[in-house]
Short mmCIF file of C-alpha atoms in Angstrom, two decimals:
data_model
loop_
_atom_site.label_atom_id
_atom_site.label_comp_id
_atom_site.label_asym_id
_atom_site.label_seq_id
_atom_site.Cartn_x
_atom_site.Cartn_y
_atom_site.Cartn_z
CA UNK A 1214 -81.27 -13.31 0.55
CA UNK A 1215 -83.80 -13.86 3.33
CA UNK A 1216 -83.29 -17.37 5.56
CA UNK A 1217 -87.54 -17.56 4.56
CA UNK A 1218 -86.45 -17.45 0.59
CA UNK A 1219 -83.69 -19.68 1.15
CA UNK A 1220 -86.15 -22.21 2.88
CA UNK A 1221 -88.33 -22.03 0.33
CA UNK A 1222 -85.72 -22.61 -2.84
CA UNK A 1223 -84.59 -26.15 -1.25
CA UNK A 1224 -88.00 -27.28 -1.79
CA UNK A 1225 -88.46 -29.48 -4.48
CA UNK A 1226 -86.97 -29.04 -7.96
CA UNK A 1227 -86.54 -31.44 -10.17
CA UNK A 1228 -89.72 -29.68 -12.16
CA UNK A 1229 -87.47 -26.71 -12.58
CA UNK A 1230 -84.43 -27.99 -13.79
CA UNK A 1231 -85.40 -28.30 -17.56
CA UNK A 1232 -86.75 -24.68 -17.68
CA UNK A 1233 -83.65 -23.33 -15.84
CA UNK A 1234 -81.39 -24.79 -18.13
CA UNK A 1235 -83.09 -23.07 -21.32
CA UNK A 1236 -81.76 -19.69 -19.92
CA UNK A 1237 -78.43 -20.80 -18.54
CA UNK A 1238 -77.46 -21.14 -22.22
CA UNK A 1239 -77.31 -18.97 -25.23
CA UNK A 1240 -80.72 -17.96 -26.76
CA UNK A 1241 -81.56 -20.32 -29.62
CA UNK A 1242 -84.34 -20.66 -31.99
CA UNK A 1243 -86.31 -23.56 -31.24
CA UNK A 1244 -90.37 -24.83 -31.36
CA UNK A 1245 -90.40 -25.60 -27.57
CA UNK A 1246 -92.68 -22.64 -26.83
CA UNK A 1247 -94.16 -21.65 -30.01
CA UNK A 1248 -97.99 -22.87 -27.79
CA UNK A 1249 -97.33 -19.43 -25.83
CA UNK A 1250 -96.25 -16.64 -27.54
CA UNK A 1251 -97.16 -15.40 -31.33
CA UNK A 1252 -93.64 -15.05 -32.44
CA UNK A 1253 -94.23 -12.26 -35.34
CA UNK A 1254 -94.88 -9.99 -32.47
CA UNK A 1255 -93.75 -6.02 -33.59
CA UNK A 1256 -90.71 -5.82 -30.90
CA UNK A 1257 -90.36 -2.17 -29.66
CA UNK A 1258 -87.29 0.64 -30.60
CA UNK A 1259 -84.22 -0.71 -29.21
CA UNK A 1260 -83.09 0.59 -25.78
CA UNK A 1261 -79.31 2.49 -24.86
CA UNK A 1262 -77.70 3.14 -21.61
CA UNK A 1263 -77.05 6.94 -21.02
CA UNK A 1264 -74.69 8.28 -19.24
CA UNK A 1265 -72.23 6.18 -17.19
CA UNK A 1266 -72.11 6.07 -13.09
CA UNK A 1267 -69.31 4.40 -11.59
CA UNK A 1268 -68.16 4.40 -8.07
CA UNK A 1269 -64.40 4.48 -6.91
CA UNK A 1270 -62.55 1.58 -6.27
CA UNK A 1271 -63.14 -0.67 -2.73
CA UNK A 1272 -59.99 -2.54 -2.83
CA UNK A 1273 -56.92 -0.43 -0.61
CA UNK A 1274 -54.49 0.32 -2.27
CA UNK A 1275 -51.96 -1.97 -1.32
CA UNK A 1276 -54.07 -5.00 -2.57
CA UNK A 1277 -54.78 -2.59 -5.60
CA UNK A 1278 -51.05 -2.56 -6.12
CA UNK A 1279 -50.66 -5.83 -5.99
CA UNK A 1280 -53.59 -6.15 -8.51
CA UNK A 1281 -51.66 -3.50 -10.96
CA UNK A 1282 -48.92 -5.45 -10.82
CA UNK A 1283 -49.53 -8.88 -11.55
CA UNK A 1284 -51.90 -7.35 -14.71
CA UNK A 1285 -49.63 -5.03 -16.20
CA UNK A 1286 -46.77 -7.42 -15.86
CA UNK A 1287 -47.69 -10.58 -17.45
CA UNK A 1288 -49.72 -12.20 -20.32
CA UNK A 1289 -52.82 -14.15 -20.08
CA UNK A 1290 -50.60 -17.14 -21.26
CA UNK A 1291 -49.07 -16.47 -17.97
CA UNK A 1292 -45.88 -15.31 -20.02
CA UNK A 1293 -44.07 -12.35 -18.03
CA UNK A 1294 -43.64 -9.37 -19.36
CA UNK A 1295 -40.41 -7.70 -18.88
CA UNK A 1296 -41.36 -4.13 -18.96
CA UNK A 1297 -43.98 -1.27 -18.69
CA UNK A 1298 -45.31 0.05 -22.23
CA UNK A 1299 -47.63 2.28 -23.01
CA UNK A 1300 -48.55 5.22 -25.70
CA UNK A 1301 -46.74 8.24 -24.98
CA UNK A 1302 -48.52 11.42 -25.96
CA UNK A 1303 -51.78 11.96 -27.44
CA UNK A 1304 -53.56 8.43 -28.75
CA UNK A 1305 -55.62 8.36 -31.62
CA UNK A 1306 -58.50 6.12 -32.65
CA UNK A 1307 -60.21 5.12 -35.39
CA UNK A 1308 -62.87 2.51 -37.39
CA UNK A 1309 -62.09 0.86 -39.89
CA UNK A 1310 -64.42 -1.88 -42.19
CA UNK A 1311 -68.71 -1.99 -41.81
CA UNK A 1312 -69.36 -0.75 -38.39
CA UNK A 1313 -73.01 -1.62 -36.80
CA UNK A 1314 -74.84 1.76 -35.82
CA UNK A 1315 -74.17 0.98 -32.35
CA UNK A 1316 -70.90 1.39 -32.20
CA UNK A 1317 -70.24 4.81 -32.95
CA UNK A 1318 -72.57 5.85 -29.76
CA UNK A 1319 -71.04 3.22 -27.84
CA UNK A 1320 -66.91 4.31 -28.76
CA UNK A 1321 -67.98 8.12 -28.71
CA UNK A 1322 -69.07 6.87 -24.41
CA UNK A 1323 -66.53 5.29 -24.15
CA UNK A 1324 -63.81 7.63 -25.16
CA UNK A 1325 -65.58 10.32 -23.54
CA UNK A 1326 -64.92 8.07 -20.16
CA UNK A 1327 -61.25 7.64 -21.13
CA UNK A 1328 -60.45 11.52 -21.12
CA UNK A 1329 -62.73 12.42 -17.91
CA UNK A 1330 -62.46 9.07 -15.68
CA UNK A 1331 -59.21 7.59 -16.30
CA UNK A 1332 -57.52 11.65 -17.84
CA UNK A 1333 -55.94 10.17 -20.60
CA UNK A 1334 -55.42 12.45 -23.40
CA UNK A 1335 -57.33 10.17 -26.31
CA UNK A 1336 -59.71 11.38 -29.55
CA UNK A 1337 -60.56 10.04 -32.73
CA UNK A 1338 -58.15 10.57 -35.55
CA UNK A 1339 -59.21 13.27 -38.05
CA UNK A 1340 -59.49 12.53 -41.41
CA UNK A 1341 -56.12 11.38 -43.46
CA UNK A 1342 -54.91 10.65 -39.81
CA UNK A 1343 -53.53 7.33 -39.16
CA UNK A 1344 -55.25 6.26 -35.72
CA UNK A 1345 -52.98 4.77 -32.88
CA UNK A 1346 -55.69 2.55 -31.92
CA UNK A 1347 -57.52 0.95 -35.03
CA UNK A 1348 -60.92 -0.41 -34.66
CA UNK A 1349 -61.22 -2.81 -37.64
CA UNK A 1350 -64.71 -4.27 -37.95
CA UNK A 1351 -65.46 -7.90 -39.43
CA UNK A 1352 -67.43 -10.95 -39.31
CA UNK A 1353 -67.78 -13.23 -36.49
CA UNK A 1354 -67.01 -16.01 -39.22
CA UNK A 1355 -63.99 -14.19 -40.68
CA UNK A 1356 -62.10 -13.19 -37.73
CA UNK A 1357 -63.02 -17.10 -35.76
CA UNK A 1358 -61.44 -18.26 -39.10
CA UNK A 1359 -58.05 -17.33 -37.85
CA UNK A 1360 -58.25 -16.99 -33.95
CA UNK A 1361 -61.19 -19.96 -33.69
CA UNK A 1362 -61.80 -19.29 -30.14
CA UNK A 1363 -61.65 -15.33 -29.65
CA UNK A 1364 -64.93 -13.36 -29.37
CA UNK A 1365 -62.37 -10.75 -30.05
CA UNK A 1366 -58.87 -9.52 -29.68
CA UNK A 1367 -55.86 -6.94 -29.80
CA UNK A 1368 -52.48 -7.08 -30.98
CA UNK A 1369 -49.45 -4.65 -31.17
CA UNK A 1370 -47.68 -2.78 -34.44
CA UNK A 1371 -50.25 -3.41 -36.92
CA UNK A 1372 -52.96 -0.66 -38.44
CA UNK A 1373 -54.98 -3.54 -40.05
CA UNK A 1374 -56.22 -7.21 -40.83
CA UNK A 1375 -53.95 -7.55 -43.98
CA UNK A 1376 -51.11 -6.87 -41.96
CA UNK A 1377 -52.26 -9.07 -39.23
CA UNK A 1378 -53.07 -11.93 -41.21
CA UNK A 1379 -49.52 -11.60 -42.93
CA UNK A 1380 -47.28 -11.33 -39.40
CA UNK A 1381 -49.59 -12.88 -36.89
CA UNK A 1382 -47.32 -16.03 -35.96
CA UNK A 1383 -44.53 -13.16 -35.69
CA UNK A 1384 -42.70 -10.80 -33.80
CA UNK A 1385 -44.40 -8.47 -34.87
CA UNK A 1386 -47.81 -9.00 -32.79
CA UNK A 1387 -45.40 -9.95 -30.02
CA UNK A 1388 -46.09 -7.93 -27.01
CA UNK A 1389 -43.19 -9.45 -24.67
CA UNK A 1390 -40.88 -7.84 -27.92
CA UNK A 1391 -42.35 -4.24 -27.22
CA UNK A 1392 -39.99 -1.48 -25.89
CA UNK A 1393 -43.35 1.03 -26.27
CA UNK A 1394 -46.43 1.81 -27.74
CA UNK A 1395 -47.22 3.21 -31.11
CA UNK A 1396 -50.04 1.03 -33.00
CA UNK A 1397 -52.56 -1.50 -31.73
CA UNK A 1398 -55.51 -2.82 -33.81
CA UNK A 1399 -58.58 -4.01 -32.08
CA UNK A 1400 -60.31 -6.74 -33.91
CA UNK A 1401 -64.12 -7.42 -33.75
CA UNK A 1402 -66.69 -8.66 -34.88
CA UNK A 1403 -69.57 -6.29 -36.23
CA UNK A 1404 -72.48 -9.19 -36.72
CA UNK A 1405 -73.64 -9.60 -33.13
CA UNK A 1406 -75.29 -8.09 -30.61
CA UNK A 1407 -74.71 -4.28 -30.12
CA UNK A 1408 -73.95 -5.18 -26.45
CA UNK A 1409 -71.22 -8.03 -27.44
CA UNK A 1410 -69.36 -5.38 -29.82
CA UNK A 1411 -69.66 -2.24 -27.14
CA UNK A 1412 -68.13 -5.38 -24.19
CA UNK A 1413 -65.29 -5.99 -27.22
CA UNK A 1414 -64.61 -2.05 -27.12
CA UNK A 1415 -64.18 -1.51 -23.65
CA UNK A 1416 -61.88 -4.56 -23.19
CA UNK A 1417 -59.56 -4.55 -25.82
CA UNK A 1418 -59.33 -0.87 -26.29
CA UNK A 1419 -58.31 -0.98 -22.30
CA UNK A 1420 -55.64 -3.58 -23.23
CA UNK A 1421 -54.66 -1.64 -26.56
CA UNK A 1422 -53.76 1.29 -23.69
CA UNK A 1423 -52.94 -0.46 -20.76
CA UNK A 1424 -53.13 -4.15 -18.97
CA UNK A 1425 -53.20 -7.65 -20.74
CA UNK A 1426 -53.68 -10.01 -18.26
CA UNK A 1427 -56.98 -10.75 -16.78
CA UNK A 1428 -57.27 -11.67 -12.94
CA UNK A 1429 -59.80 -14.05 -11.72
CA UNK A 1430 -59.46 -12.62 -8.21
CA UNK A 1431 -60.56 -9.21 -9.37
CA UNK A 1432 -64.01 -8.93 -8.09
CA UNK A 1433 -64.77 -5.48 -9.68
CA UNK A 1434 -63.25 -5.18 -13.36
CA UNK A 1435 -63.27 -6.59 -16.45
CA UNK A 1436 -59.92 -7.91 -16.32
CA UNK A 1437 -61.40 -10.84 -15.40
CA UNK A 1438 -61.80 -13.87 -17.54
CA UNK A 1439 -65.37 -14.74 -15.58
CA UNK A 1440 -67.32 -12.23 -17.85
CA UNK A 1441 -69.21 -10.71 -14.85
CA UNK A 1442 -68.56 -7.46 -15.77
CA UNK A 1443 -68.93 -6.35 -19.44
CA UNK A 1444 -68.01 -2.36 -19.23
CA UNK A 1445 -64.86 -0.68 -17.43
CA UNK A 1446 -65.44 0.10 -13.89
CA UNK A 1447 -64.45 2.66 -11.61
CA UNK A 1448 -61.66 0.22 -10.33
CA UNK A 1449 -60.70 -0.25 -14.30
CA UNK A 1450 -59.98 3.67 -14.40
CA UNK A 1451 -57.73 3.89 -11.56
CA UNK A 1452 -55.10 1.51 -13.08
CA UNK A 1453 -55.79 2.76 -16.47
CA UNK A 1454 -54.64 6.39 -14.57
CA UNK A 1455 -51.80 5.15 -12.54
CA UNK A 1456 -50.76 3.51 -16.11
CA UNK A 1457 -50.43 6.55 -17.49
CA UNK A 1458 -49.32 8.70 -14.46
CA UNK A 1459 -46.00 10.75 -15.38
CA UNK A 1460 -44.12 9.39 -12.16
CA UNK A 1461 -44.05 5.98 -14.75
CA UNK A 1462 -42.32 5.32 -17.90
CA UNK A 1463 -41.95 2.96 -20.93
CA UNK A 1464 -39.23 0.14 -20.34
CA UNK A 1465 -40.12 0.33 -16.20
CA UNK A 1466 -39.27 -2.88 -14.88
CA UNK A 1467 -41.70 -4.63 -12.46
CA UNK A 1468 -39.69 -3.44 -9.36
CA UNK A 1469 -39.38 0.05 -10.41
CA UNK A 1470 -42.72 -0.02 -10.94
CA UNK A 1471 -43.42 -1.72 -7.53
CA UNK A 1472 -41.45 1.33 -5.77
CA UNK A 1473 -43.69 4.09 -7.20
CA UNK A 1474 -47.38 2.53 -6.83
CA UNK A 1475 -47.76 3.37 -3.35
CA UNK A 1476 -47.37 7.12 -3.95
CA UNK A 1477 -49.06 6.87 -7.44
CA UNK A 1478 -51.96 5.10 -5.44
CA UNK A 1479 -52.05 7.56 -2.48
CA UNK A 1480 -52.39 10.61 -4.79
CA UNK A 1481 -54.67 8.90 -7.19
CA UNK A 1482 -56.74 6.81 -4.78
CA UNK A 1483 -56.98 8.66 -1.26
CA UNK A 1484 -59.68 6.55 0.04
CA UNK A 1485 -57.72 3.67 -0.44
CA UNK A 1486 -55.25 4.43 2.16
CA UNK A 1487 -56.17 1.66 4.71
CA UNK A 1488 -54.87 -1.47 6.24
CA UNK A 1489 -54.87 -4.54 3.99
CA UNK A 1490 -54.78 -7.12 6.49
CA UNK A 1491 -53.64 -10.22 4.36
CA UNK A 1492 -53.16 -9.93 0.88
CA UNK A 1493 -54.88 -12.06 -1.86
CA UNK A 1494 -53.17 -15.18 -2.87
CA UNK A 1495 -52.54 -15.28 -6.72
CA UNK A 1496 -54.34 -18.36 -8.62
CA UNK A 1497 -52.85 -21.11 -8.99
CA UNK A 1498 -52.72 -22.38 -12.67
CA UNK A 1499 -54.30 -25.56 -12.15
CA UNK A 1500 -57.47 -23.77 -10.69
CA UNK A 1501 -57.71 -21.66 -13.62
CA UNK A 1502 -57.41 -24.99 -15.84
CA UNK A 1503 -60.30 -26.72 -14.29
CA UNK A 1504 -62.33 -23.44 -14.89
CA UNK A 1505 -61.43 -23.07 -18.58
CA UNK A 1506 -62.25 -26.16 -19.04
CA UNK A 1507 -65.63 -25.99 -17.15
CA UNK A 1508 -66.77 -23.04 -19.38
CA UNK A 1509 -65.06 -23.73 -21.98
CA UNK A 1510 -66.97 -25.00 -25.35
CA UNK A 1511 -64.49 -27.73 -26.39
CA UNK A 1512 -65.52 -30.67 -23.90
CA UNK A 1513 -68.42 -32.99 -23.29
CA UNK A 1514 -70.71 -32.24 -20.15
CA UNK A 1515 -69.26 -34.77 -18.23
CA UNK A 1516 -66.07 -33.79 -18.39
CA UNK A 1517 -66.96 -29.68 -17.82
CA UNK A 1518 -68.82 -30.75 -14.76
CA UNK A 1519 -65.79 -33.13 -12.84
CA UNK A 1520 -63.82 -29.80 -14.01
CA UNK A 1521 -66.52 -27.46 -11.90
CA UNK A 1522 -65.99 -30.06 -8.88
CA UNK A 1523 -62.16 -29.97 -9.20
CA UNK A 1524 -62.46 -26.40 -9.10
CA UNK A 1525 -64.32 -26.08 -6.11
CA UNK A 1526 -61.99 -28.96 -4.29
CA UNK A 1527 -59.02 -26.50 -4.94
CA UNK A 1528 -60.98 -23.70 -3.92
CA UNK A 1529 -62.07 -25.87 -0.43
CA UNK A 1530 -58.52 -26.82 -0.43
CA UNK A 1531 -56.77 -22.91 -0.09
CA UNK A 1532 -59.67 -21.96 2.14
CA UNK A 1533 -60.72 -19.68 -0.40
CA UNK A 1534 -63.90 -17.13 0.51
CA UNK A 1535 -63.69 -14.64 -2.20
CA UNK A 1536 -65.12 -14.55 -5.68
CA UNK A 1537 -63.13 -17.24 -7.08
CA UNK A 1538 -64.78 -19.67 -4.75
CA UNK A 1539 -68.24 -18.09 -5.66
CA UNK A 1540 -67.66 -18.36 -9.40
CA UNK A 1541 -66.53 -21.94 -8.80
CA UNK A 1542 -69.82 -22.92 -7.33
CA UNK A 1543 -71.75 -20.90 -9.89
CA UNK A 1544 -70.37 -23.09 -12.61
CA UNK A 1545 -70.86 -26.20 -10.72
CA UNK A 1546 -74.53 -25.12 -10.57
CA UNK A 1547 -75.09 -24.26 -14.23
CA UNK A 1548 -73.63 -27.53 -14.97
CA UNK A 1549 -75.53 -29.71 -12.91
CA UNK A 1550 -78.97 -28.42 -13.61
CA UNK A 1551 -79.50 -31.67 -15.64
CA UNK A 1552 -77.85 -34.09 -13.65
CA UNK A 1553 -77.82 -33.62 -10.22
CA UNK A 1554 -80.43 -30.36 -9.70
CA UNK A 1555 -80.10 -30.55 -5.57
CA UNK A 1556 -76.39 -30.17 -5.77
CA UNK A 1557 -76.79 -27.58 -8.63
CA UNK A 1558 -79.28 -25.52 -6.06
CA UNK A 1559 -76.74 -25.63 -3.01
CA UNK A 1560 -73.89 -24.61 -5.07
CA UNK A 1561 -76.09 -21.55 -6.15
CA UNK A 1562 -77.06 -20.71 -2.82
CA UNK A 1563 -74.04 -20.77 -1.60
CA UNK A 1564 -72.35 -18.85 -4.29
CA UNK A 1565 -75.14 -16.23 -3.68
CA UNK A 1566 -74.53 -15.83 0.12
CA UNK A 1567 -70.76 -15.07 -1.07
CA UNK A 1568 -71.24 -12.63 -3.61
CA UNK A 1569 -74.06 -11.13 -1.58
CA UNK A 1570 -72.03 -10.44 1.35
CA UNK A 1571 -69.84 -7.62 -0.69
CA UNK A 1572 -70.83 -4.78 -2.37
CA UNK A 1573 -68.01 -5.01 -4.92
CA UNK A 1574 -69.60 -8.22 -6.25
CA UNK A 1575 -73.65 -7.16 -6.59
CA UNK A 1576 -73.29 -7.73 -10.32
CA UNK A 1577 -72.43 -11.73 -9.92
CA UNK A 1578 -75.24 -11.98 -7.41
CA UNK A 1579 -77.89 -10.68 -10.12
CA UNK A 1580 -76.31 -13.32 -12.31
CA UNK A 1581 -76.96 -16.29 -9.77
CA UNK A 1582 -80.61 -14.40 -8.76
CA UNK A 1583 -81.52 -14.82 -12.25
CA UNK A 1584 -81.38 -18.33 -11.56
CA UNK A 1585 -82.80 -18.68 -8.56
CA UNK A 1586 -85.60 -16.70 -9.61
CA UNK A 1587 -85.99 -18.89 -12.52
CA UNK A 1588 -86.42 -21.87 -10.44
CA UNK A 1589 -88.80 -20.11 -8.17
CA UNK A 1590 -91.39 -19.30 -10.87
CA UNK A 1591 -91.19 -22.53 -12.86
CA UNK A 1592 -91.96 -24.17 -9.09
CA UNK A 1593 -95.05 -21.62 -8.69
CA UNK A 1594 -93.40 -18.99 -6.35
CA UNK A 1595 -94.09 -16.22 -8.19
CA UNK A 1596 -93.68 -13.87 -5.17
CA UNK A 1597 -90.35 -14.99 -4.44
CA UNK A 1598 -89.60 -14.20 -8.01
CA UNK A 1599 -90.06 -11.06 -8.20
CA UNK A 1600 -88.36 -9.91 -5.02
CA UNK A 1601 -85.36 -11.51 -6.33
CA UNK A 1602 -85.53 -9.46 -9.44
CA UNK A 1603 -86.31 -6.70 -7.66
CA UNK A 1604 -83.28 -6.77 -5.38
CA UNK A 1605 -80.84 -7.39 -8.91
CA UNK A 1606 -82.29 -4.88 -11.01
CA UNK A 1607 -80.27 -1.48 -9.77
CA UNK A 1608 -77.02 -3.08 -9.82
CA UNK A 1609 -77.94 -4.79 -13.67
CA UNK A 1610 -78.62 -1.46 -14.79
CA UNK A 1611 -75.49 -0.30 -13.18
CA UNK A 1612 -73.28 -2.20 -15.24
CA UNK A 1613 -74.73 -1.68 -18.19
CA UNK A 1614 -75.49 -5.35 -19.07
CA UNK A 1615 -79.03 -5.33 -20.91
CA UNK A 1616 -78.88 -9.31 -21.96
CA UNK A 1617 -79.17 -10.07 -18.30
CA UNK A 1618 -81.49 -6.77 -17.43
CA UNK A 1619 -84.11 -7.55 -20.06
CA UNK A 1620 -83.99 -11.48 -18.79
CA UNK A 1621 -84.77 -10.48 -15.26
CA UNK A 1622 -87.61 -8.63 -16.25
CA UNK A 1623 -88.60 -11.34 -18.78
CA UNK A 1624 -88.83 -13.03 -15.46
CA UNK A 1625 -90.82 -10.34 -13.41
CA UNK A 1626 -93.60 -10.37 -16.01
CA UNK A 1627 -94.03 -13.49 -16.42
CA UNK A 1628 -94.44 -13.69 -12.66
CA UNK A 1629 -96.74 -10.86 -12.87
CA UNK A 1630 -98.62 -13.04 -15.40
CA UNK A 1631 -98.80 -15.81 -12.86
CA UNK A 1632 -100.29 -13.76 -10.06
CA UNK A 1633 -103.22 -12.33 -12.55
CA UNK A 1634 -101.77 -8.85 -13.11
CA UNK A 1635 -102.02 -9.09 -17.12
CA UNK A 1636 -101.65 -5.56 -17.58
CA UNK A 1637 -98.07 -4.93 -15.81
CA UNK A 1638 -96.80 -7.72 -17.36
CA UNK A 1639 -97.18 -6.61 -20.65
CA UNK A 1640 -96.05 -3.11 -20.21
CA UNK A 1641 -92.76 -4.64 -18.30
CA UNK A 1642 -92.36 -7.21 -21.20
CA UNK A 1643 -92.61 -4.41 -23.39
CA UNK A 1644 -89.57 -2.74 -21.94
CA UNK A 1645 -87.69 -5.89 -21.56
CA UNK A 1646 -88.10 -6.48 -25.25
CA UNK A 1647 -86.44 -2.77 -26.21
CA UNK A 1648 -83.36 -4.02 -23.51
CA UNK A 1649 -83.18 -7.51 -25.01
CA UNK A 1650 -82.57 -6.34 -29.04
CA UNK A 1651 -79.48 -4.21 -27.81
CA UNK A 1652 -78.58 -7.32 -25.34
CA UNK A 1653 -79.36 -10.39 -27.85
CA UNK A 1654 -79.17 -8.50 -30.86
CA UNK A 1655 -81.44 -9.81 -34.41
CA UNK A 1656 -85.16 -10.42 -33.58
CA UNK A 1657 -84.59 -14.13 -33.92
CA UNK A 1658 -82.78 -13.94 -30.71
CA UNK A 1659 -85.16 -12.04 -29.07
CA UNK A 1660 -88.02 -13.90 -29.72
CA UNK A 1661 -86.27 -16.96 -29.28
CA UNK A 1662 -85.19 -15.85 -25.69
CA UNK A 1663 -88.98 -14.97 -24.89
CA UNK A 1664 -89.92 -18.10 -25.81
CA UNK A 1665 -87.58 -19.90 -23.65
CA UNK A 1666 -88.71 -17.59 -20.17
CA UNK A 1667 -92.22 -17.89 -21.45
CA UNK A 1668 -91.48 -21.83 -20.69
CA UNK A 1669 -90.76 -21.29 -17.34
CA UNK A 1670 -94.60 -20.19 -15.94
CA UNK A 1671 -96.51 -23.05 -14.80
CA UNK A 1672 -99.46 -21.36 -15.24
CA UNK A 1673 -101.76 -19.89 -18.23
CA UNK A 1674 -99.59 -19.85 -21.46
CA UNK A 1675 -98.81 -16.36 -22.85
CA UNK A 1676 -100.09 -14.86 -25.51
CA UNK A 1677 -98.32 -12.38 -26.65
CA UNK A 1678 -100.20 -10.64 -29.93
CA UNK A 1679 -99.27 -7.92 -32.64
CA UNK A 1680 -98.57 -7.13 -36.06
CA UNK A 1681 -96.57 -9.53 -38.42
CA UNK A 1682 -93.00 -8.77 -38.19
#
């Protein structure tokens, strides 16, 4: 970001806040716009990504090591696990219950990626087959009636929900108690979003093969509780490769593991045969606290923001520089757009300035730029608006994430609207619209979300007309 945009973000904006904090949440359904925008508008065909790019890992392979390590051998929890498992031979998959009709595009992608990224040897199960990997679709209210706060999950040995419901405070969905692999079910939920049940795919079908823990360290994966990233990367294939390279076995421990990465890594990952310099630290559980409980949705605002600040003090505190410290300060800002709006601004700018500075991380700068851009057109800098999308709009469509691609452009046109130029608006809102009902799913949602970024031009309100939907 440009020292002249910079200068002109810390100008005021208090007259922002309440607009920026609309879009910082979850779309909802509300009257606050309803002046601007005719919301029985026809919304176009819903838009899908094509085929995926991704680009190899940055990280060298020592770090990478480290990285494959510390995920493959322990839980989440932060319980250890005490060996390497994994399927042996081919893996099967297959859906079970009332799939949406996105996810049959989205799981034929992905497996596709599986075989020719990552070479593992996976297809869907042919009829009367019993999959490895079952896909079992349900409602968001069914499956939160068991595990309240899991947007989705995986577990071991069981084909089904029956048979989870009936062992899941068991050994049987243990995964420390697992000498291999043989059956996984994936559970999630089919009544949201097409992009929220393709992010459930790629994550827990990657655990259901490989990994369990998440890292927030990892800057370029979705192992990473931070939610940056919502389909596997390029750095996401290599371990899911090395997982499954034939110089490892089930019932590995860690250290005979650790002996075999480096050559695993130097055959698999040639460009990642550099000096290190100093290794990552790991995260220290009380950081990780403050940060669940500063996104989490069990706690008043009060409390989420003094968790944001602790976070932040124990990032300040191990001289951290990386993403941890820039995700930190991105949750500080979200939650102090209400309360203290100059502090929320700083922390954004200066989580921008980190993620900026590393091309592994261009996804989490769109995320603050959206924003920042915000801000900039509800304070009549239309301008500075749209170079910010401009700048976050390759790597958006990069990783695949249309919720945040179809708000960005939201964004553009309105600041196209603002500067008089009434037809490119419209044709961008247009296409924004088609990205927004595979990123926010029912119509509700989309209109709702236009709505909200509608709110955020200072200028003429929108009017937005077309047949009754």
């Amino acid at each position: 970001m440009s020292r002249r945009l910079i200068s002109l973000l810390r100008r005021p904006l208090v007259a922002a806040t309440a607009a920026l904090t609309l879009i910082s949440c979850a779309p909802q359904a509300s009257g606050v716009a309803e002046r601007r925008v005719v919301p029985t508008m026809q919304l176009p065909a819903m838009k899908t990504f094509g085929h995926t790019r991704t680009e190899g890992s940055v990280r060298p392979n020592a770090q990478i090591a480290a990285d494959f390590l510390e995920l493959s051998f322990k839980m989440e929890s932060g319980r250890a696990l005490p060996r390497l498992t994994r399927f042996e031979g081919p893996v099967t998959i297959g859906v079970r219950g009332a799939a949406p009709a996105s996810l049959t595009g989205d799981l034929t992608r992905l497996v596709s990626r599986f075989r020719n990224e990552a070479g593992l040897d996976i297809r869907f199960a042919s009829a009367g087959e019993t999959p490895n990997i079952v896909v079992q679709v349900l409602s968001r209210k069914e499956l939160q009636r068991y595990v309240p706060q899991a947007a989705c999950f995986v577990v071991p040995r069981v084909s089904s929900w029956a048979e989870f419901k009936a062992d899941r405070r068991g050994q049987i969905v243990d995964w420390t108690t697992l000498e291999r692999r043989e059956r996984a079910a994936v559970f999630l939920p089919g009544d949201v979003s097409p992009q929220e049940t393709r992010d459930c795919l790629h994550e827990e079908i990657a655990q259901a093969l490989g990994p369990l823990n998440d890292l927030y360290r990892l800057p370029e994966s979705v192992f990473n509780d931070d939610n940056f990233h919502t389909v596997l990367t390029g750095f996401d294939m290599l371990i899911l490769k090395a997982y499954y390279d034939p110089a490892l076995a089930n019932g590995m421990s860690r250290e005979q593991v650790a002996a075999r990465l480096p050559a695993i890594l130097a055959r698999l990952n040639p460009a990642g045969n550099r000096p290190v310099g100093r290794l990552e630290s790991e995260t220290p559980r009380e950081w990780t606290e403050q940060i669940e409980r500063a996104v989490g949705p069990r706690t008043s605002p009060r409390a989420r923001s003094a968790a944001a600040k602790r976070a932040v003090a124990i990032a300040d505190a191990n001289r951290w520089t990386d993403s941890r410290r820039a995700y930190s300060l991105y949750a500080l800002g979200r939650l102090s757009l209400n309360s203290e709006p100059e502090l929320a601004l700083a922390a954004f700018l200066e989580s921008s300035a980190i993620y900026r500075s590393r091309p592994e991380t261009a996804i989490q700068a769109a995320h603050v730029a959206m924003q920042l851009a915000a801000y900039s057109l509800s304070a009549g800098r239309p301008d500075t608006a749209i170079e910010m999308v401009d700048e976050s709009l390759p790597a958006v469509a990069a990783a695949e994430n249309a919720a945040l691609l179809s708000t960005l452009m939201l964004i553009k046109a309105e600041a196209l609207d603002a500067k008089g130029q009434a037809a490119r608006a419209a044709a961008l809102r247009s296409d924004a619209l088609g990205w927004a009902r595979y990123g926010f799913g029912p119509d509700g949602e989309v209109r709702a979300r236009l709505l909200e970024i509608s709110t955020l031009n200072p200028g003429e309100p929108l009017t937005v007309r077309g047949p009754q939907g």
